[in-house]
Amino acid sequence: DLLWPVDSVLGEMGFVILDLAEEEAVRNGRPLDREPDTGAGRYLRAYARDGRFIAVLHRDKETGCWRPRKVFA
């Protein structure tokens, strides 16, 4: 009851579910050029296919790509 998932406070952000190649790109700090699965604000939550929370992404205004802001796994 005392520990909450890291992403529990980010519930209002949209999210994207990454395929394996996208997951590797995010883990290595490379941007993604794709639309979110839900929501479209300035930030997105990024998840692996198995549901693990991977990162917070932010939209690069110049390129329109999603760049890793904080990678957790």
mmCIF file of C-alpha atoms in Angstrom:
data_model
loop_
_atom_site.group_PDB
_atom_site.id
_atom_site.type_symbol
_atom_site.label_atom_id
_atom_site.label_comp_id
_atom_site.label_asym_id
_atom_site.label_seq_id
_atom_site.Cartn_x
_atom_site.Cartn_y
_atom_site.Cartn_z
ATOM 1 C CA ASP A 1 0.000 0.000 0.000
ATOM 2 C CA LEU A 2 2.945 2.360 0.417
ATOM 3 C CA LEU A 3 4.610 1.879 -2.960
ATOM 4 C CA TRP A 4 2.943 3.123 -6.108
ATOM 5 C CA PRO A 5 4.072 2.508 -9.687
ATOM 6 C CA VAL A 6 6.324 5.272 -11.022
ATOM 7 C CA ASP A 7 3.833 6.154 -13.765
ATOM 8 C CA SER A 8 0.824 6.412 -11.427
ATOM 9 C CA VAL A 9 1.120 10.223 -11.298
ATOM 10 C CA LEU A 10 1.351 10.521 -15.085
ATOM 11 C CA GLY A 11 -2.081 9.101 -15.879
ATOM 12 C CA GLU A 12 -3.316 12.210 -17.692
ATOM 13 C CA MET A 13 -0.525 12.007 -20.274
ATOM 14 C CA GLY A 14 -1.103 10.191 -23.514
ATOM 15 C CA PHE A 15 0.880 7.049 -24.137
ATOM 16 C CA VAL A 16 2.546 4.981 -26.793
ATOM 17 C CA ILE A 17 3.253 1.244 -26.823
ATOM 18 C CA LEU A 18 6.634 0.601 -28.391
ATOM 19 C CA ASP A 19 7.673 -2.277 -30.608
ATOM 20 C CA LEU A 20 11.105 -3.815 -29.964
ATOM 21 C CA ALA A 21 12.971 -1.533 -32.381
ATOM 22 C CA GLU A 22 11.313 1.585 -30.924
ATOM 23 C CA GLU A 23 12.030 0.407 -27.388
ATOM 24 C CA GLU A 24 15.726 0.017 -28.217
ATOM 25 C CA ALA A 25 15.766 3.457 -29.854
ATOM 26 C CA VAL A 26 14.235 5.106 -26.777
ATOM 27 C CA ARG A 27 16.595 3.281 -24.407
ATOM 28 C CA ASN A 28 19.478 4.684 -26.457
ATOM 29 C CA GLY A 29 18.137 8.240 -26.565
ATOM 30 C CA ARG A 30 17.022 8.256 -30.191
ATOM 31 C CA PRO A 31 13.810 10.044 -31.250
ATOM 32 C CA LEU A 32 10.623 8.400 -32.523
ATOM 33 C CA ASP A 33 8.696 9.614 -35.540
ATOM 34 C CA ARG A 34 5.180 8.286 -34.945
ATOM 35 C CA GLU A 35 1.800 9.259 -33.596
ATOM 36 C CA PRO A 36 0.791 8.440 -30.000
ATOM 37 C CA ASP A 37 -1.636 5.605 -29.249
ATOM 38 C CA THR A 38 -3.741 7.921 -27.057
ATOM 39 C CA GLY A 39 -3.671 11.593 -26.215
ATOM 40 C CA ALA A 40 -1.398 14.139 -27.785
ATOM 41 C CA GLY A 41 0.055 16.671 -25.421
ATOM 42 C CA ARG A 42 3.622 17.824 -25.063
ATOM 43 C CA TYR A 43 4.627 14.673 -23.169
ATOM 44 C CA LEU A 44 3.876 10.961 -23.560
ATOM 45 C CA ARG A 45 4.359 7.858 -21.454
ATOM 46 C CA ALA A 46 6.169 5.076 -23.327
ATOM 47 C CA TYR A 47 5.528 1.395 -22.573
ATOM 48 C CA ALA A 48 7.034 -1.873 -23.771
ATOM 49 C CA ARG A 49 4.691 -4.437 -25.354
ATOM 50 C CA ASP A 50 4.620 -6.350 -22.052
ATOM 51 C CA GLY A 51 3.327 -3.294 -20.166
ATOM 52 C CA ARG A 52 6.573 -2.128 -18.547
ATOM 53 C CA PHE A 53 6.866 1.645 -18.196
ATOM 54 C CA ILE A 54 9.960 2.655 -20.183
ATOM 55 C CA ALA A 55 10.157 6.429 -20.469
ATOM 56 C CA VAL A 56 8.623 9.875 -20.662
ATOM 57 C CA LEU A 57 8.874 11.357 -24.153
ATOM 58 C CA HIS A 58 8.519 15.002 -25.170
ATOM 59 C CA ARG A 59 7.567 16.451 -28.547
ATOM 60 C CA ASP A 60 10.366 18.262 -30.387
ATOM 61 C CA LYS A 61 8.699 21.365 -31.829
ATOM 62 C CA GLU A 62 11.191 21.697 -34.689
ATOM 63 C CA THR A 63 11.080 18.119 -36.009
ATOM 64 C CA GLY A 64 7.759 16.857 -34.628
ATOM 65 C CA CYS A 65 9.519 13.731 -33.322
ATOM 66 C CA TRP A 66 9.127 12.345 -29.822
ATOM 67 C CA ARG A 67 12.401 12.470 -27.866
ATOM 68 C CA PRO A 68 13.166 10.578 -24.653
ATOM 69 C CA ARG A 69 13.054 13.021 -21.732
ATOM 70 C CA LYS A 70 13.541 10.481 -18.915
ATOM 71 C CA VAL A 71 14.233 6.771 -19.440
ATOM 72 C CA PHE A 72 13.401 4.455 -16.523
ATOM 73 C CA ALA A 73 14.239 1.004 -17.792
#
